[in-house]
GROMACS .gro file of N, CA and C in nm:
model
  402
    1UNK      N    1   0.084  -0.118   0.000
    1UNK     CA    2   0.000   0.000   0.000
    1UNK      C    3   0.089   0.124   0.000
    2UNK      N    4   0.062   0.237  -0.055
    2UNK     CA    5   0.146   0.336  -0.103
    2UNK      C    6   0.134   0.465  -0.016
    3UNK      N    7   0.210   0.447   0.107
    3UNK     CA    8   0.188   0.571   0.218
    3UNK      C    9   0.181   0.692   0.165
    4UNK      N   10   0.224   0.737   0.026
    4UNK     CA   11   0.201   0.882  -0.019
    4UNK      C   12   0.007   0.864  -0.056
    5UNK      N   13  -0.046   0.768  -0.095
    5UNK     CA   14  -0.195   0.772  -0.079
    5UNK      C   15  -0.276   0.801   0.016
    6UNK      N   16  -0.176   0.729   0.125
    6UNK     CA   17  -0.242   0.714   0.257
    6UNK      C   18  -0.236   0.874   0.348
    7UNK      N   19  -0.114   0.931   0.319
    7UNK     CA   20  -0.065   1.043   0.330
    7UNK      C   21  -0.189   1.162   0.311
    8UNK      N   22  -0.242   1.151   0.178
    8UNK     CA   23  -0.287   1.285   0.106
    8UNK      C   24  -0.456   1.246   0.182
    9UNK      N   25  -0.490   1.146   0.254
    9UNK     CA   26  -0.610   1.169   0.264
    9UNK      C   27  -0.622   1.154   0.474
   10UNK      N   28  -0.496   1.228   0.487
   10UNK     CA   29  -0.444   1.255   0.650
   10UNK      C   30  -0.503   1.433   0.634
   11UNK      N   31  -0.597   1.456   0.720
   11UNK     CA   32  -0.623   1.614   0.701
   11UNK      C   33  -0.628   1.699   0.847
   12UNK      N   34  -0.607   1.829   0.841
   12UNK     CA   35  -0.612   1.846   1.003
   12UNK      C   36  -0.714   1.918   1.008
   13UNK      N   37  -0.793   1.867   1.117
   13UNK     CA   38  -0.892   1.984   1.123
   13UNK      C   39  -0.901   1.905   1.305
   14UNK      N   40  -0.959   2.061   1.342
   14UNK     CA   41  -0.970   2.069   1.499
   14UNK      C   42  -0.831   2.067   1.569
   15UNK      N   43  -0.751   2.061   1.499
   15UNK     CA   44  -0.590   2.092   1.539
   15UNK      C   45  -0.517   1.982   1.561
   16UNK      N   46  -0.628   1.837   1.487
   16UNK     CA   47  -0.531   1.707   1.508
   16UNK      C   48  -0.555   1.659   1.391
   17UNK      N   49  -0.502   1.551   1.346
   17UNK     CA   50  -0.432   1.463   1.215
   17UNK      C   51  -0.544   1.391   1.220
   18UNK      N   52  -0.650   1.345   1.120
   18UNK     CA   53  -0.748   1.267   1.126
   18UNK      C   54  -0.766   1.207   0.956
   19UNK      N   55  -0.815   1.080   0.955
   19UNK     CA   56  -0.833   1.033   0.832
   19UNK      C   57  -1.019   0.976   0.841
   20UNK      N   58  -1.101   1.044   0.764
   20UNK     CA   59  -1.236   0.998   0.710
   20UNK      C   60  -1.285   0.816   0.775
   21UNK      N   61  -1.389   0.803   0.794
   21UNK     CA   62  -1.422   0.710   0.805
   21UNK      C   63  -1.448   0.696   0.629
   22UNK      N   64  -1.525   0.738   0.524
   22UNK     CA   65  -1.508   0.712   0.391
   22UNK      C   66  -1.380   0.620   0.361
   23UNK      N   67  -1.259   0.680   0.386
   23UNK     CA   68  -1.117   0.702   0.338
   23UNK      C   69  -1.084   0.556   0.401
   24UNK      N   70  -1.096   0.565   0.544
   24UNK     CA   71  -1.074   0.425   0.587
   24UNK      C   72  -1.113   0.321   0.549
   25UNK      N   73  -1.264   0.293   0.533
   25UNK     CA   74  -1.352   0.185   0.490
   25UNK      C   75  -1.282   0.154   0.398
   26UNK      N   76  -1.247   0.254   0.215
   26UNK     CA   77  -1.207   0.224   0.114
   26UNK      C   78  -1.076   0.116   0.165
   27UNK      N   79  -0.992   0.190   0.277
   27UNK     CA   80  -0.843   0.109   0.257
   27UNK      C   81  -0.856  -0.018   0.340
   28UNK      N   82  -0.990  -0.014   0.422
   28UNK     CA   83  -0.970  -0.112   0.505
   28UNK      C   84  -1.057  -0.230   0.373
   29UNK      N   85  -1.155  -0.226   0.262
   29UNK     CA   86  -1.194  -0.295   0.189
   29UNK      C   87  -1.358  -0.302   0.198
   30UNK      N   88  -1.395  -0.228   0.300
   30UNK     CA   89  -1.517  -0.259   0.378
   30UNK      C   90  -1.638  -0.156   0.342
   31UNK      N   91  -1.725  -0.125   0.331
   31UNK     CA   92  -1.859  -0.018   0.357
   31UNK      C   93  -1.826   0.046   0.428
   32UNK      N   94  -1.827   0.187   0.418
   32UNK     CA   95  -1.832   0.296   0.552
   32UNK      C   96  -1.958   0.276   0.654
   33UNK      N   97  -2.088   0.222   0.599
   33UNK     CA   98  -2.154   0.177   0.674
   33UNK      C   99  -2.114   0.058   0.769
   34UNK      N  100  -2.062  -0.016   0.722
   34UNK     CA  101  -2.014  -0.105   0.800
   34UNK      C  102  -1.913  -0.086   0.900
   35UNK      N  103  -1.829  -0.028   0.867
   35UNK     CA  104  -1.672   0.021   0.976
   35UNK      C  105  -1.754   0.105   1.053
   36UNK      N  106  -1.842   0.236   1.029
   36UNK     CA  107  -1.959   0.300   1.161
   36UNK      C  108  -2.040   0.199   1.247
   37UNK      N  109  -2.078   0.128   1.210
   37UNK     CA  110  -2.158   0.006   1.214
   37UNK      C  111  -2.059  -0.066   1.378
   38UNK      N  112  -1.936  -0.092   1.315
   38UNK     CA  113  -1.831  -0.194   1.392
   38UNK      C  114  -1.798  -0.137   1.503
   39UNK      N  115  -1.742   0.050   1.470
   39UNK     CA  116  -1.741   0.125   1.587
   39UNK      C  117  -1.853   0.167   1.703
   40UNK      N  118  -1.961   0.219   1.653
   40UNK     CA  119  -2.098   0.219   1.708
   40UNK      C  120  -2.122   0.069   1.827
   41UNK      N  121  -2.045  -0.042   1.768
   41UNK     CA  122  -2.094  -0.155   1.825
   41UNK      C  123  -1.976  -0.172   1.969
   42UNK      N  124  -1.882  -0.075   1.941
   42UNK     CA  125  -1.745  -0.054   2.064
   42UNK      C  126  -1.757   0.068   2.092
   43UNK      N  127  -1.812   0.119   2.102
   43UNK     CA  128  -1.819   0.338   2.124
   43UNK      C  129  -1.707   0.338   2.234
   44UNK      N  130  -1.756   0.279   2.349
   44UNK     CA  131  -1.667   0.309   2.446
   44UNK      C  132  -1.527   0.301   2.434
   45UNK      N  133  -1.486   0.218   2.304
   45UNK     CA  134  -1.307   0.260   2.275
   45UNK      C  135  -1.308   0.376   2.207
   46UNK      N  136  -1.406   0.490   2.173
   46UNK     CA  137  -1.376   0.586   2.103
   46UNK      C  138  -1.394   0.699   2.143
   47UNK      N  139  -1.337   0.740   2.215
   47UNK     CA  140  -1.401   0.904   2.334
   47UNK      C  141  -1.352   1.013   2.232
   48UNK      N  142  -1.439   1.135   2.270
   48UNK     CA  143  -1.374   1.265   2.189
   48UNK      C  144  -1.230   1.261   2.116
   49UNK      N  145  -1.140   1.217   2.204
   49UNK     CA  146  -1.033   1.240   2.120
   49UNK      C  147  -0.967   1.146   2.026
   50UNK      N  148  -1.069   1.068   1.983
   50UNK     CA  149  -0.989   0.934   1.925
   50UNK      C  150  -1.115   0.945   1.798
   51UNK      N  151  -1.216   0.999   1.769
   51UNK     CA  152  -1.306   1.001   1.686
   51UNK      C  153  -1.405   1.126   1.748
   52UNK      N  154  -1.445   1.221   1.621
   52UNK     CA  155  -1.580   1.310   1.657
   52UNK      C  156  -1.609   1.274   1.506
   53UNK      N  157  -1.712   1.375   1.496
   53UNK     CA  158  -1.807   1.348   1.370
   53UNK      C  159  -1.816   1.517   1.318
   54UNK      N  160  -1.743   1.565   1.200
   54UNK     CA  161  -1.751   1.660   1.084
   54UNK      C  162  -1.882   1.767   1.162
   55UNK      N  163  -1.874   1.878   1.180
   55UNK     CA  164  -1.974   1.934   1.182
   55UNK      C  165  -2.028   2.028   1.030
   56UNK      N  166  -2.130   2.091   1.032
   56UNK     CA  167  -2.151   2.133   0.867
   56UNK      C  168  -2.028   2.185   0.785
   57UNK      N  169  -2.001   2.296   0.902
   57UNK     CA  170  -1.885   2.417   0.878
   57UNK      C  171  -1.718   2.322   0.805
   58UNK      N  172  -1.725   2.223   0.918
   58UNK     CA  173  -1.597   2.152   0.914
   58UNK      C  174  -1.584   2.049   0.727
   59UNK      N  175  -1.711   2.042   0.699
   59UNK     CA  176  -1.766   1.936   0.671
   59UNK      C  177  -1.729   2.007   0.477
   60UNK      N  178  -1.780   2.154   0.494
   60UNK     CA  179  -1.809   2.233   0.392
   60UNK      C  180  -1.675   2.263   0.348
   61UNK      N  181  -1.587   2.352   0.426
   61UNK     CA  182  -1.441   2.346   0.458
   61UNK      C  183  -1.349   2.229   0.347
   62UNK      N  184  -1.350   2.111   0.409
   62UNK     CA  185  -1.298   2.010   0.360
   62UNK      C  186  -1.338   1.964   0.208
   63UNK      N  187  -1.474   2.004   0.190
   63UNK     CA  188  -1.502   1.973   0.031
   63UNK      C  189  -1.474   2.081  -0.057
   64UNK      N  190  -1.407   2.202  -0.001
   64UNK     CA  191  -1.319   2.315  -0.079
   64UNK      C  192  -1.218   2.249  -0.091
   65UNK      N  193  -1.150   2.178  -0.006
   65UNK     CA  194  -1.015   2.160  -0.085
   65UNK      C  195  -1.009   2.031  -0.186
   66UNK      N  196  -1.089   1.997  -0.246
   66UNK     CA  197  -1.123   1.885  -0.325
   66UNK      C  198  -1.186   1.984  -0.506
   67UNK      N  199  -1.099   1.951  -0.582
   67UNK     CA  200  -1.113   2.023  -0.693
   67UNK      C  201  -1.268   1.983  -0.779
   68UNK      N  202  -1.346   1.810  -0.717
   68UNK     CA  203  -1.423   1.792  -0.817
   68UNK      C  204  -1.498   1.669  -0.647
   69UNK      N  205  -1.628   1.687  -0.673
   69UNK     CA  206  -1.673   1.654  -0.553
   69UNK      C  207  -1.722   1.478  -0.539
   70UNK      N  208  -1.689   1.447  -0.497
   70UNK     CA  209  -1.650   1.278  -0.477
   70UNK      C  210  -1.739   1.209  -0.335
   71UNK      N  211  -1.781   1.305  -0.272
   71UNK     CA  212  -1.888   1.289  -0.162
   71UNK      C  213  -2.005   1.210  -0.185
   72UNK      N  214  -2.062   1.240  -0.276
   72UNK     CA  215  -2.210   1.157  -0.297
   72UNK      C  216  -2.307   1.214  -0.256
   73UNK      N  217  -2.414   1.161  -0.213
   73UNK     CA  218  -2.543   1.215  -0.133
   73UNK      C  219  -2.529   1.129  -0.016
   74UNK      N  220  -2.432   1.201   0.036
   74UNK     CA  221  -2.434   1.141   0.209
   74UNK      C  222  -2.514   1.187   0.292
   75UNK      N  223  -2.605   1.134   0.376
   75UNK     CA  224  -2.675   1.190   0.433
   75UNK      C  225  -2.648   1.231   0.591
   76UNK      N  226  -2.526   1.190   0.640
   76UNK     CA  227  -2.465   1.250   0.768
   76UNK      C  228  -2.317   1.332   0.741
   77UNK      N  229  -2.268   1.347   0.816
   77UNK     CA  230  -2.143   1.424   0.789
   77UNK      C  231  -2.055   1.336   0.881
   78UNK      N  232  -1.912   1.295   0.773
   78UNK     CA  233  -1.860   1.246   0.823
   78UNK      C  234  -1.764   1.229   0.941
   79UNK      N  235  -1.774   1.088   1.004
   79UNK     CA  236  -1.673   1.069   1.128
   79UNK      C  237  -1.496   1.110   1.112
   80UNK      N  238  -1.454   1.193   1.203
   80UNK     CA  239  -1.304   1.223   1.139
   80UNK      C  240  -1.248   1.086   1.320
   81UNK      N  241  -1.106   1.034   1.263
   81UNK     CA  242  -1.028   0.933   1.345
   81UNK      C  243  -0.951   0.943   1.381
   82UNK      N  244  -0.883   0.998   1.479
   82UNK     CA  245  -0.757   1.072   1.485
   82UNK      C  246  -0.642   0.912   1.487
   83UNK      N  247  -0.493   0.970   1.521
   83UNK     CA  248  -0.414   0.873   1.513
   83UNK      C  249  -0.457   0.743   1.615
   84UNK      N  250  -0.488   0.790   1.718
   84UNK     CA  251  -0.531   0.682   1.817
   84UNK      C  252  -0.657   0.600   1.768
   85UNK      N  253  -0.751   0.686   1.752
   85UNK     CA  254  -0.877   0.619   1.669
   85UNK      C  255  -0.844   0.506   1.589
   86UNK      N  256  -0.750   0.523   1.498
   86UNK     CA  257  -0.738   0.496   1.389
   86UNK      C  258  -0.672   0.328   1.475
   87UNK      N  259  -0.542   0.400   1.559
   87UNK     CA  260  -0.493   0.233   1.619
   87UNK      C  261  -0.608   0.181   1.713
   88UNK      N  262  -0.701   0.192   1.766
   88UNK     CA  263  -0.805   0.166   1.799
   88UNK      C  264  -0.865   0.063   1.666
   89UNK      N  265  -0.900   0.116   1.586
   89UNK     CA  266  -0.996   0.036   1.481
   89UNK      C  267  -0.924  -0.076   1.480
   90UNK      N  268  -0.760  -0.113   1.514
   90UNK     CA  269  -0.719  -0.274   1.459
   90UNK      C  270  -0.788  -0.346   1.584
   91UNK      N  271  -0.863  -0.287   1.720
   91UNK     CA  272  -0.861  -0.393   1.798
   91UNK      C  273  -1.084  -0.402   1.755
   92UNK      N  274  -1.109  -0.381   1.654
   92UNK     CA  275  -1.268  -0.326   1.596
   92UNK      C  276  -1.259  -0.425   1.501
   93UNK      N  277  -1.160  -0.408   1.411
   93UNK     CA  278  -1.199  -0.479   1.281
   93UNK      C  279  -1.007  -0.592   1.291
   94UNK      N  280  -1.089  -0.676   1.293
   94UNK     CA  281  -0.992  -0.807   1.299
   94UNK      C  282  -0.885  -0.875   1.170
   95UNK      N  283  -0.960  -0.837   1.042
   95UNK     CA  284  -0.900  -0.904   0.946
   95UNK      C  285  -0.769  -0.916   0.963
   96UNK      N  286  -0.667  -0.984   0.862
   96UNK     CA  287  -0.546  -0.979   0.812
   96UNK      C  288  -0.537  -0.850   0.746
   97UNK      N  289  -0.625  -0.781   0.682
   97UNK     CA  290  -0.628  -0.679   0.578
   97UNK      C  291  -0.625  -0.537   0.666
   98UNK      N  292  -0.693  -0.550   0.754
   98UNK     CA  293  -0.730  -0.446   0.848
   98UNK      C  294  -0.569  -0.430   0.941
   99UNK      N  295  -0.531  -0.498   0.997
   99UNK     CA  296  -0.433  -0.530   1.044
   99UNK      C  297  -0.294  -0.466   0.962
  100UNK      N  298  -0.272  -0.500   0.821
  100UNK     CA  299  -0.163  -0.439   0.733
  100UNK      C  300  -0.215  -0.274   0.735
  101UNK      N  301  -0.325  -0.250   0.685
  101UNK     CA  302  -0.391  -0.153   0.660
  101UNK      C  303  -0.380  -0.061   0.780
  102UNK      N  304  -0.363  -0.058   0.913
  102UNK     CA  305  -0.320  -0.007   1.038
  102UNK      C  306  -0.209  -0.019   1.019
  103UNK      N  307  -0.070  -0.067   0.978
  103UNK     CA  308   0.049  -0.075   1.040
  103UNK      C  309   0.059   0.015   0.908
  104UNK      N  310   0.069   0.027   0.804
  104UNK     CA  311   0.061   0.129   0.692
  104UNK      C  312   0.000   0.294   0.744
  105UNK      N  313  -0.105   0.294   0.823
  105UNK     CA  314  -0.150   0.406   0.837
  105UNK      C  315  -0.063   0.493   0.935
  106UNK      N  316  -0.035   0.375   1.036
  106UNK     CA  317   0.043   0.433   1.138
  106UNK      C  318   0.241   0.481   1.112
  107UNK      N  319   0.255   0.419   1.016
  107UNK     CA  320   0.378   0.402   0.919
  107UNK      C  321   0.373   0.580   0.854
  108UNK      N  322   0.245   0.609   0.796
  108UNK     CA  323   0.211   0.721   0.741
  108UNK      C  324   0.189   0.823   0.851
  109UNK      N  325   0.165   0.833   0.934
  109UNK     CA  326   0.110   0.932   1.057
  109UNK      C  327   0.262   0.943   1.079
  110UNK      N  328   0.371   0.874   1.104
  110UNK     CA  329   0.492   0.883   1.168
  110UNK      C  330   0.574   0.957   1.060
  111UNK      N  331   0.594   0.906   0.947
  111UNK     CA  332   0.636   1.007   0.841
  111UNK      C  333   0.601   1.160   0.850
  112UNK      N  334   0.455   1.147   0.860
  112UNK     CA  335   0.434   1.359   0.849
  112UNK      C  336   0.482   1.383   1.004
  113UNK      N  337   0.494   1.342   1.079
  113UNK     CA  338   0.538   1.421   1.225
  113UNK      C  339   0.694   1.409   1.177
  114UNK      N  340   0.776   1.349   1.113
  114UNK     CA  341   0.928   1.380   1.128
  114UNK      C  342   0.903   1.459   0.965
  115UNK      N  343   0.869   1.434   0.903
  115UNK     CA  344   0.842   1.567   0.819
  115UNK      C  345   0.842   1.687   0.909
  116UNK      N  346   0.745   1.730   1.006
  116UNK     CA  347   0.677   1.833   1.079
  116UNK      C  348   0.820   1.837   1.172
  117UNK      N  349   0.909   1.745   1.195
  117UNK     CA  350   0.999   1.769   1.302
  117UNK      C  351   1.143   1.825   1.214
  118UNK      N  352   1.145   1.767   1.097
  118UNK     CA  353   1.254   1.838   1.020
  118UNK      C  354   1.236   1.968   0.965
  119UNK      N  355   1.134   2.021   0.975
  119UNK     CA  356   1.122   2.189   0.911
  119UNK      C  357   1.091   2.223   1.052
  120UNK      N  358   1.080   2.245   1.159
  120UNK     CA  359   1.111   2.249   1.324
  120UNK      C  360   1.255   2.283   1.262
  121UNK      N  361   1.337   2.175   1.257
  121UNK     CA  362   1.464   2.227   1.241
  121UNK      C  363   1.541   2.308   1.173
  122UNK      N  364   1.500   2.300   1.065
  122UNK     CA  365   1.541   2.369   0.974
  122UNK      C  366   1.450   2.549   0.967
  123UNK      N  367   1.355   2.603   1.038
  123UNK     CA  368   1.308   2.701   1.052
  123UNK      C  369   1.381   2.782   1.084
  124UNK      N  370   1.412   2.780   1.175
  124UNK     CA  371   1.502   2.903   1.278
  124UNK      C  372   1.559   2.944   1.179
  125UNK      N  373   1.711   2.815   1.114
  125UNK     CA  374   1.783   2.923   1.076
  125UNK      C  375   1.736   2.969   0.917
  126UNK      N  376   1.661   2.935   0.821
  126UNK     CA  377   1.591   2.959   0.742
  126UNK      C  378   1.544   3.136   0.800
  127UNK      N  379   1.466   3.165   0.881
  127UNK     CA  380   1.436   3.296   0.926
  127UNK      C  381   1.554   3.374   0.955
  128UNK      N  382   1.643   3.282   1.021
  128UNK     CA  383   1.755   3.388   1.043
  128UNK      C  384   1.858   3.395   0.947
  129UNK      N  385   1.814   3.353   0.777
  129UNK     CA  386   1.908   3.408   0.706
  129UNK      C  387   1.763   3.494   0.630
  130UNK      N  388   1.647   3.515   0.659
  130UNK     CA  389   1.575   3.595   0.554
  130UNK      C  390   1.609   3.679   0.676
  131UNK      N  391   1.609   3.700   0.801
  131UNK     CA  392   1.642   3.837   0.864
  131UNK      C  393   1.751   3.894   0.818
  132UNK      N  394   1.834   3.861   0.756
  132UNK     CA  395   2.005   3.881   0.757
  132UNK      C  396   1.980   3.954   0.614
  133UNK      N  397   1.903   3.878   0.511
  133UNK     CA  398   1.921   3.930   0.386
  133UNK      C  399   1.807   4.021   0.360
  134UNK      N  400   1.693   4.027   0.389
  134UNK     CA  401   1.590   4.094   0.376
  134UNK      C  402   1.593   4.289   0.435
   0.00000   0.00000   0.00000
């Protein structure tokens, strides 16, 4: 599975890293009805910070940055999963598939934070040569 895929459908909103229940279902192989379905049937592994659900605003937001609209006629707004959520779902959905499909996601979540930790580094002095030359 190709972590730059897995990558582009990692989005932040509410100030944490979350991937679609849509997005998941597709990689996990399954119905989004069904993976809501699986969670709904464990809620209690999923508190505020491990899963909320898109509000309109959030919801509207996110289908701006999408050049051609791929949503459907959904009739709720979707569940966002944060990183924990997400390692949560391998102990929800059991497969072999589900299982790769988590160690890939989490493979991908770790990439953009040392992404996010190497321009950390590289900032400072980046600013302190546009102070110098500017």
């Amino acid at each position: 599975m190709d972590l730059v895929l897995i990558q582009k459908r990692i989005f932040e909103i509410r100030g944490c890293r979350v991937m679609l229940d849509r997005h998941l279902a597709e990689l996990y192989g399954v119905l989004t009805k069904s993976l809501n379905l699986a969670v709904k049937r464990n809620l209690k592994r999923f508190p505020d910070d491990f899963m909320f659900q898109l509000t309109s605003e959030e919801f509207q937001n996110l289908r701006f940055q999408f050049e051609t609209s791929s949503w459907g006629g959904s009739r709720y707004f979707p569940y966002a999963f944060t990183e924990h959520g997400i390692t949560m779902l391998a102990s929800v959905l059991k497969s072999g598939t589900a299982i790769q499909v988590n160690i890939n996601i989490v493979r991908a979540f770790i990439l953009l934070k040392q992404h996010q930790d190497n321009y950390k580094l590289i900032q400072k002095p980046i600013e302190e040569l546009e102070a110098k030359f500017n």
